[in-house]
Amino acid sequence: FDRGRRRILRIVRDLGHTVVGWDEEGLVWISPDVYRRRRVHPDTVRLVDTIFAWGDEHAAALAPTTGSAGVAVMASGNPRADLLRPALRALYTEREAALREEFGPFILINSNFGWLNYALGRGGPSPREDDLPERARRSGHPEAFLRFRLQIFRAFVDVLPKLAARHPDRNIVIRPHPSEDPSAWEQAAQGLPNVSVRYTDELVPWLLAADAMVHNGCTTAVEAALLGRVPVMYAPLDGGEFESPQPRAISVLVRTEEELLHRVGEPASAAEAAATRGRVAGMVANADGVFAAEIIAGEIASRADDLSPGRPILGQFRARLRSLEKSFSRFARTSPSNPDYIARKFPPTPASSIADRLGSLASLLERPAPRVRELSDRIYLIESPGT
């Protein structure tokens, strides 16, 4: 709901649609104030009818902006959390087994240095000090925060050779965030035979297959906790106001290199696992019982007759103008419309693959499988079997 989404939501409203939504990144933030400043612009929020929050913490962070805009907020949970429930983990069994076969016992390092090691930055083998002012301007993050993150990034790079040497019998897999430039990590892994960089495939099988998961303030730590794992947060510097509280709360915190080298070789204790389960339950609503997806779908269905006539001629004009602009900007390497960047974040997927996945999901839920039809590139229509 940031400033950049305002234009597309105006087009959608002009075309007569009712808008509901959630913030995929609304689970983890530095502070409510920074979250609202970066991701909840007042003019954009007014174009949304209902927001589905991850839980009560997220709903409270939204409240100062959504309340004045008259936007309803429902602490519904999120379908991304639904997919981590025990009843659906069989979706990942085959891929989890394949990863164990490929890597054996391995340590997973999930990186989340998106705005620092940005895939659409100026290029180069690693983040640079002189990039920080511009990246602060574009991201909305304070420059001091990005400087702190740069120190953390370098600490992770520095510890890699030591981690590889201490655990020569285990593979170490670095999984960059989809917005990151993987070349910085590939350079860091050079000369380390048991370290590799992988930025393809979905996350969940990696979390299930890894012996240990290491991060610093990453949303994937909360997902690991929802899977019953206890992540390790390597925090060699005390970030104070720049440290996201949610990933830290559900992780085992290690401050020194020696602590990290030792900890990744030790399983979590029963007390640590219990503490992680309790803390994550307070962050994500409807983590058990009725699926968040059902709550959200029910709310959407209740609005099926609320469509307005909109201003279709104006909407179509604005949509075509935006499409024309994107068709030109896609040739710029630093543009979010760049096809290579889009393909890494949203790989082209055949409709048959989606149908197979939904068929497996439906089987686990003992429901009829929906039909899938590709409408255009990466846009699909999913229909119930009785439609």
Short mmCIF file of C-alpha atoms in Angstrom, two decimals:
data_model
loop_
_atom_site.label_atom_id
_atom_site.label_comp_id
_atom_site.label_asym_id
_atom_site.label_seq_id
_atom_site.Cartn_x
_atom_site.Cartn_y
_atom_site.Cartn_z
CA PHE A 1 0.00 0.00 0.00
CA ASP A 2 2.96 2.29 -0.60
CA ARG A 3 3.09 5.34 -2.85
CA GLY A 4 4.21 3.29 -5.85
CA ARG A 5 1.02 1.17 -5.84
CA ARG A 6 -1.29 4.17 -5.95
CA ARG A 7 -1.35 4.40 -9.74
CA ILE A 8 -2.28 0.79 -10.41
CA LEU A 9 -4.95 0.80 -7.71
CA ARG A 10 -6.55 3.88 -9.25
CA ILE A 11 -6.69 2.07 -12.57
CA VAL A 12 -8.25 -0.99 -10.92
CA ARG A 13 -10.87 1.15 -9.17
CA ASP A 14 -11.66 3.01 -12.40
CA LEU A 15 -12.29 -0.34 -14.06
CA GLY A 16 -14.99 -1.06 -11.46
CA HIS A 17 -13.21 -3.46 -9.13
CA THR A 18 -13.47 -3.65 -5.37
CA VAL A 19 -10.00 -3.91 -3.84
CA VAL A 20 -8.99 -6.05 -0.88
CA GLY A 21 -5.51 -7.20 -0.08
CA TRP A 22 -2.71 -8.05 2.30
CA ASP A 23 0.90 -6.99 2.69
CA GLU A 24 3.17 -9.95 2.05
CA GLU A 25 5.93 -8.09 3.90
CA GLY A 26 3.71 -7.02 6.79
CA LEU A 27 4.86 -9.71 9.17
CA VAL A 28 8.35 -8.35 9.91
CA TRP A 29 9.43 -4.72 10.29
CA ILE A 30 11.86 -2.58 12.25
CA SER A 31 9.13 -0.57 14.00
CA PRO A 32 5.49 0.37 13.33
CA ASP A 33 6.53 3.93 12.41
CA VAL A 34 9.12 2.81 9.85
CA TYR A 35 6.71 0.21 8.48
CA ARG A 36 3.97 2.78 7.88
CA ARG A 37 6.38 5.29 6.37
CA ARG A 38 7.71 2.76 3.86
CA ARG A 39 4.67 0.66 3.01
CA VAL A 40 1.40 2.37 3.95
CA HIS A 41 0.83 5.61 2.06
CA PRO A 42 -2.42 7.39 3.05
CA ASP A 43 -3.52 8.11 -0.55
CA THR A 44 -2.94 4.48 -1.60
CA VAL A 45 -4.69 2.97 1.42
CA ARG A 46 -7.86 4.96 0.64
CA LEU A 47 -8.16 2.94 -2.58
CA VAL A 48 -8.43 -0.32 -0.59
CA ASP A 49 -11.66 -1.52 1.04
CA THR A 50 -10.31 -4.22 3.38
CA ILE A 51 -6.82 -5.22 4.47
CA PHE A 52 -6.15 -8.72 5.79
CA ALA A 53 -3.46 -8.45 8.47
CA TRP A 54 -1.06 -11.23 9.52
CA GLY A 55 -2.17 -10.86 13.14
CA ASP A 56 -2.93 -8.38 15.90
CA GLU A 57 0.58 -6.85 15.82
CA HIS A 58 0.29 -6.11 12.12
CA ALA A 59 -3.26 -4.77 12.50
CA ALA A 60 -2.09 -2.41 15.25
CA ALA A 61 0.78 -1.17 13.05
CA LEU A 62 -1.71 -0.39 10.26
CA ALA A 63 -4.30 1.29 12.49
CA PRO A 64 -2.99 4.90 12.60
CA THR A 65 -3.22 5.16 8.80
CA THR A 66 -6.14 2.87 7.99
CA GLY A 67 -8.32 4.29 10.77
CA SER A 68 -8.22 7.83 9.42
CA ALA A 69 -8.75 6.51 5.87
CA GLY A 70 -11.83 4.49 6.86
CA VAL A 71 -10.30 1.19 5.72
CA ALA A 72 -11.34 -2.03 7.46
CA VAL A 73 -8.55 -4.23 8.83
CA MET A 74 -9.12 -7.89 9.66
CA ALA A 75 -6.51 -9.91 11.60
CA SER A 76 -7.14 -12.95 9.44
CA GLY A 77 -3.74 -14.57 9.18
CA ASN A 78 -2.24 -15.29 5.77
CA PRO A 79 -2.46 -18.12 3.21
CA ARG A 80 1.34 -18.27 3.22
CA ALA A 81 1.07 -19.48 6.83
CA ASP A 82 -1.70 -21.93 5.88
CA LEU A 83 0.73 -23.69 3.55
CA LEU A 84 3.07 -24.41 6.46
CA ARG A 85 0.54 -26.38 8.50
CA PRO A 86 1.23 -30.07 9.24
CA ALA A 87 -1.79 -31.13 7.18
CA LEU A 88 -0.25 -29.68 4.01
CA ARG A 89 3.44 -30.45 4.47
CA ALA A 90 3.13 -33.51 2.27
CA LEU A 91 3.15 -30.98 -0.61
CA TYR A 92 6.88 -30.60 0.00
CA THR A 93 7.91 -34.18 0.78
CA GLU A 94 9.30 -35.03 -2.65
CA ARG A 95 11.31 -31.81 -3.01
CA GLU A 96 12.54 -32.02 0.60
CA ALA A 97 13.82 -35.54 -0.04
CA ALA A 98 15.53 -34.41 -3.24
CA LEU A 99 17.36 -31.63 -1.39
CA ARG A 100 18.52 -34.04 1.31
CA GLU A 101 19.75 -36.39 -1.42
CA GLU A 102 21.59 -33.57 -3.22
CA PHE A 103 23.20 -31.84 -0.23
CA GLY A 104 23.17 -34.34 2.61
CA PRO A 105 23.28 -32.60 6.00
CA PHE A 106 23.40 -28.89 5.24
CA ILE A 107 23.27 -25.45 6.84
CA LEU A 108 20.91 -22.99 5.16
CA ILE A 109 21.75 -19.28 5.24
CA ASN A 110 18.76 -17.17 4.23
CA SER A 111 19.84 -13.72 3.14
CA ASN A 112 17.59 -10.66 3.26
CA PHE A 113 19.74 -7.79 2.06
CA GLY A 114 17.40 -6.81 -0.75
CA TRP A 115 17.79 -3.02 -0.77
CA LEU A 116 21.45 -3.25 0.15
CA ASN A 117 22.56 -5.95 -2.32
CA TYR A 118 19.89 -4.88 -4.81
CA ALA A 119 19.54 -6.81 -8.07
CA LEU A 120 18.62 -3.58 -9.86
CA GLY A 121 21.49 -1.58 -8.42
CA ARG A 122 24.46 -0.23 -10.32
CA GLY A 123 26.12 -3.62 -10.43
CA GLY A 124 29.47 -4.69 -9.10
CA PRO A 125 30.58 -7.65 -7.02
CA SER A 126 29.29 -6.42 -3.64
CA PRO A 127 27.35 -3.59 -1.96
CA ARG A 128 29.27 -0.32 -1.78
CA GLU A 129 29.32 2.56 0.68
CA ASP A 130 28.74 5.17 -2.01
CA ASP A 131 25.49 3.45 -3.09
CA LEU A 132 23.84 3.98 0.28
CA PRO A 133 22.43 7.53 -0.10
CA GLU A 134 20.65 6.67 -3.35
CA ARG A 135 19.33 3.37 -2.00
CA ALA A 136 18.07 5.13 1.11
CA ARG A 137 16.20 7.59 -1.09
CA ARG A 138 14.62 4.86 -3.23
CA SER A 139 13.76 2.46 -0.43
CA GLY A 140 12.55 4.85 2.25
CA HIS A 141 14.97 3.26 4.72
CA PRO A 142 17.17 5.60 6.79
CA GLU A 143 20.73 5.69 5.47
CA ALA A 144 21.95 4.73 8.95
CA PHE A 145 19.87 1.55 8.74
CA LEU A 146 21.41 0.60 5.39
CA ARG A 147 24.87 1.30 6.81
CA PHE A 148 24.12 -1.05 9.70
CA ARG A 149 22.86 -3.70 7.27
CA LEU A 150 26.06 -3.33 5.25
CA GLN A 151 28.06 -4.16 8.39
CA ILE A 152 25.89 -7.24 8.95
CA PHE A 153 26.30 -8.31 5.32
CA ARG A 154 30.07 -8.07 5.62
CA ALA A 155 30.00 -10.03 8.87
CA PHE A 156 28.15 -12.87 7.10
CA VAL A 157 30.70 -12.80 4.26
CA ASP A 158 33.58 -12.84 6.76
CA VAL A 159 32.25 -15.81 8.72
CA LEU A 160 31.64 -18.01 5.67
CA PRO A 161 35.20 -19.41 5.37
CA LYS A 162 35.28 -20.14 9.10
CA LEU A 163 31.89 -21.86 8.98
CA ALA A 164 33.01 -23.94 5.99
CA ALA A 165 36.26 -24.94 7.74
CA ARG A 166 34.58 -25.80 11.07
CA HIS A 167 31.99 -28.03 9.36
CA PRO A 168 33.79 -29.59 6.38
CA ASP A 169 31.41 -32.57 6.37
CA ARG A 170 28.35 -30.39 5.85
CA ASN A 171 27.26 -28.34 2.88
CA ILE A 172 26.41 -24.66 3.38
CA VAL A 173 23.75 -23.26 1.06
CA ILE A 174 23.19 -19.51 0.75
CA ARG A 175 19.73 -18.59 -0.46
CA PRO A 176 19.58 -14.90 -1.46
CA HIS A 177 16.35 -12.94 -1.34
CA PRO A 178 14.75 -12.78 -4.83
CA SER A 179 15.48 -9.02 -4.95
CA GLU A 180 19.20 -9.54 -4.32
CA ASP A 181 22.08 -9.75 -6.74
CA PRO A 182 23.37 -13.32 -6.27
CA SER A 183 26.79 -12.46 -7.72
CA ALA A 184 27.88 -10.87 -4.43
CA TRP A 185 27.26 -14.17 -2.64
CA GLU A 186 28.79 -16.21 -5.47
CA GLN A 187 31.98 -14.19 -5.08
CA ALA A 188 31.93 -14.76 -1.30
CA ALA A 189 31.59 -18.52 -1.88
CA GLN A 190 34.54 -18.76 -4.29
CA GLY A 191 37.19 -21.20 -3.13
CA LEU A 192 34.91 -22.79 -0.52
CA PRO A 193 34.09 -26.27 -1.86
CA ASN A 194 31.23 -26.94 0.56
CA VAL A 195 29.51 -23.55 0.04
CA SER A 196 27.04 -22.94 -2.79
CA VAL A 197 24.50 -20.29 -3.75
CA ARG A 198 20.97 -21.21 -4.84
CA TYR A 199 18.26 -18.70 -5.57
CA THR A 200 15.71 -20.90 -7.35
CA ASP A 201 12.82 -23.06 -6.08
CA GLU A 202 10.33 -22.29 -3.38
CA LEU A 203 11.47 -21.79 0.18
CA VAL A 204 9.55 -24.31 2.28
CA PRO A 205 11.35 -27.53 1.21
CA TRP A 206 14.67 -25.84 2.01
CA LEU A 207 13.49 -24.98 5.52
CA LEU A 208 12.30 -28.54 6.09
CA ALA A 209 15.42 -30.20 4.68
CA ALA A 210 18.09 -28.06 6.39
CA ASP A 211 19.78 -29.20 9.59
CA ALA A 212 20.12 -25.57 10.69
CA MET A 213 18.84 -22.25 9.35
CA VAL A 214 20.82 -19.02 9.91
CA HIS A 215 19.51 -15.51 9.26
CA ASN A 216 19.58 -11.93 10.44
CA GLY A 217 16.12 -10.40 10.77
CA CYS A 218 14.50 -12.39 7.97
CA THR A 219 10.81 -13.17 7.46
CA THR A 220 11.81 -16.73 6.58
CA ALA A 221 12.75 -17.22 10.23
CA VAL A 222 9.09 -16.81 11.19
CA GLU A 223 8.14 -19.29 8.48
CA ALA A 224 10.70 -21.74 9.86
CA ALA A 225 9.14 -21.31 13.31
CA LEU A 226 5.69 -22.04 11.88
CA LEU A 227 7.19 -25.30 10.53
CA GLY A 228 8.33 -26.23 14.02
CA ARG A 229 11.99 -25.35 13.43
CA VAL A 230 14.14 -23.15 15.68
CA PRO A 231 16.16 -20.70 13.54
CA VAL A 232 19.51 -19.22 14.53
CA MET A 233 19.88 -15.42 14.30
CA TYR A 234 23.49 -14.34 13.83
CA ALA A 235 23.65 -10.75 15.11
CA PRO A 236 27.29 -9.75 15.62
CA LEU A 237 26.21 -6.12 16.11
CA ASP A 238 23.40 -4.87 18.32
CA GLY A 239 21.13 -3.07 15.88
CA GLY A 240 18.97 -1.43 18.53
CA GLU A 241 16.15 0.36 16.73
CA PHE A 242 17.29 -1.17 13.40
CA GLU A 243 16.77 -4.79 14.49
CA SER A 244 13.44 -6.37 13.52
CA PRO A 245 11.85 -7.67 16.74
CA GLN A 246 9.78 -10.53 15.26
CA PRO A 247 12.58 -12.74 13.81
CA ARG A 248 14.69 -12.14 16.89
CA ALA A 249 11.88 -13.18 19.24
CA ILE A 250 11.49 -16.63 17.66
CA SER A 251 15.20 -17.38 17.15
CA VAL A 252 18.20 -18.52 19.14
CA LEU A 253 20.36 -15.38 19.22
CA VAL A 254 24.14 -15.70 18.77
CA ARG A 255 26.43 -12.68 18.87
CA THR A 256 29.94 -14.00 18.14
CA GLU A 257 31.49 -16.03 15.36
CA GLU A 258 32.45 -18.77 17.82
CA GLU A 259 28.88 -19.00 19.14
CA LEU A 260 27.59 -19.36 15.58
CA LEU A 261 30.17 -22.00 14.62
CA HIS A 262 29.20 -24.03 17.66
CA ARG A 263 25.46 -23.48 17.53
CA VAL A 264 24.83 -24.72 13.98
CA GLY A 265 26.19 -28.09 15.06
CA GLU A 266 23.76 -28.46 17.96
CA PRO A 267 20.04 -29.33 17.82
CA ALA A 268 17.54 -27.03 19.52
CA SER A 269 16.50 -27.96 23.04
CA ALA A 270 12.90 -28.77 23.98
CA ALA A 271 12.69 -25.50 25.91
CA GLU A 272 13.89 -23.48 22.90
CA ALA A 273 11.38 -25.20 20.62
CA ALA A 274 8.52 -24.53 23.06
CA ALA A 275 9.49 -20.86 23.38
CA THR A 276 9.59 -20.44 19.61
CA ARG A 277 6.13 -22.03 19.19
CA GLY A 278 4.62 -19.78 21.82
CA ARG A 279 6.06 -16.58 20.42
CA VAL A 280 5.12 -17.21 16.80
CA ALA A 281 1.51 -17.94 17.80
CA GLY A 282 1.22 -14.33 18.92
CA MET A 283 2.36 -12.98 15.55
CA VAL A 284 0.21 -14.97 13.12
CA ALA A 285 -3.56 -15.22 13.52
CA ASN A 286 -5.36 -18.48 12.69
CA ALA A 287 -2.18 -20.54 12.58
CA ASP A 288 -4.42 -23.52 13.33
CA GLY A 289 -8.15 -24.23 13.11
CA VAL A 290 -9.94 -22.56 10.19
CA PHE A 291 -7.56 -21.70 7.36
CA ALA A 292 -6.82 -18.01 6.87
CA ALA A 293 -7.52 -18.57 3.17
CA GLU A 294 -11.09 -19.62 4.00
CA ILE A 295 -11.64 -16.53 6.15
CA ILE A 296 -10.30 -14.29 3.39
CA ALA A 297 -12.27 -16.05 0.65
CA GLY A 298 -15.44 -15.75 2.73
CA GLU A 299 -14.92 -12.02 3.14
CA ILE A 300 -14.29 -11.61 -0.60
CA ALA A 301 -17.40 -13.66 -1.43
CA SER A 302 -19.48 -11.42 0.80
CA ARG A 303 -18.44 -8.48 -1.40
CA ALA A 304 -19.25 -10.15 -4.70
CA ASP A 305 -22.21 -7.82 -5.30
CA ASP A 306 -20.38 -4.64 -4.27
CA LEU A 307 -18.79 -3.92 -7.64
CA SER A 308 -19.20 -0.34 -8.77
CA PRO A 309 -19.53 0.81 -12.39
CA GLY A 310 -16.28 2.76 -12.00
CA ARG A 311 -15.01 4.91 -14.86
CA PRO A 312 -14.12 2.26 -17.44
CA ILE A 313 -13.09 4.56 -20.29
CA LEU A 314 -10.68 6.48 -18.06
CA GLY A 315 -9.45 3.21 -16.53
CA GLN A 316 -8.76 1.65 -19.91
CA PHE A 317 -6.89 4.76 -21.07
CA ARG A 318 -4.75 4.85 -17.94
CA ALA A 319 -4.07 1.11 -18.18
CA ARG A 320 -2.93 1.34 -21.80
CA LEU A 321 -0.74 4.33 -21.05
CA ARG A 322 0.90 2.45 -18.16
CA SER A 323 1.40 -0.62 -20.35
CA LEU A 324 3.05 1.50 -23.03
CA GLU A 325 5.40 3.10 -20.49
CA LYS A 326 6.37 -0.31 -19.09
CA SER A 327 7.04 -1.67 -22.58
CA PHE A 328 9.74 0.98 -22.97
CA SER A 329 11.15 0.83 -19.44
CA ARG A 330 11.59 -2.93 -19.60
CA PHE A 331 14.78 -2.44 -21.64
CA ALA A 332 16.54 -0.61 -18.80
CA ARG A 333 18.63 -2.97 -16.67
CA THR A 334 17.74 -1.11 -13.46
CA SER A 335 13.98 -1.11 -14.13
CA PRO A 336 11.59 -3.33 -12.11
CA SER A 337 10.00 -4.12 -15.50
CA ASN A 338 13.22 -5.75 -16.71
CA PRO A 339 12.25 -9.27 -17.89
CA ASP A 340 15.24 -10.96 -16.26
CA TYR A 341 14.40 -9.43 -12.88
CA ILE A 342 10.72 -10.36 -13.19
CA ALA A 343 11.60 -13.91 -14.25
CA ARG A 344 13.75 -14.41 -11.14
CA LYS A 345 11.02 -13.20 -8.80
CA PHE A 346 8.10 -14.73 -10.73
CA PRO A 347 9.34 -17.55 -12.97
CA PRO A 348 7.12 -18.43 -15.94
CA THR A 349 5.04 -21.43 -14.91
CA PRO A 350 2.96 -23.70 -17.17
CA ALA A 351 -0.72 -23.96 -16.26
CA SER A 352 -0.23 -27.74 -16.03
CA SER A 353 2.26 -27.29 -13.17
CA ILE A 354 -0.19 -25.11 -11.26
CA ALA A 355 -2.95 -27.64 -11.89
CA ASP A 356 -0.76 -30.45 -10.55
CA ARG A 357 0.10 -28.47 -7.43
CA LEU A 358 -3.54 -27.53 -6.80
CA GLY A 359 -4.54 -31.14 -7.41
CA SER A 360 -2.16 -32.26 -4.66
CA LEU A 361 -3.47 -29.54 -2.36
CA ALA A 362 -7.07 -30.51 -3.05
CA SER A 363 -6.29 -34.17 -2.39
CA LEU A 364 -4.80 -33.38 1.02
CA LEU A 365 -7.85 -31.28 1.88
CA GLU A 366 -10.22 -33.95 0.46
CA ARG A 367 -11.79 -31.49 -1.94
CA PRO A 368 -12.30 -31.54 -5.71
CA ALA A 369 -9.44 -30.13 -7.72
CA PRO A 370 -10.03 -26.77 -9.46
CA ARG A 371 -9.41 -26.12 -13.14
CA VAL A 372 -6.57 -23.85 -14.25
CA ARG A 373 -6.43 -21.86 -17.46
CA GLU A 374 -3.63 -19.52 -18.55
CA LEU A 375 -5.06 -16.18 -19.73
CA SER A 376 -1.75 -14.52 -20.60
CA ASP A 377 1.86 -14.53 -19.43
CA ARG A 378 1.80 -15.47 -15.73
CA ILE A 379 -1.91 -14.66 -15.38
CA TYR A 380 -4.19 -17.61 -14.71
CA LEU A 381 -7.87 -18.25 -14.13
CA ILE A 382 -8.61 -20.77 -11.39
CA GLU A 383 -12.17 -22.12 -11.46
CA SER A 384 -14.03 -24.48 -9.18
CA PRO A 385 -14.90 -27.77 -10.89
CA GLY A 386 -18.60 -26.98 -10.87
CA THR A 387 -18.21 -23.66 -12.72
#
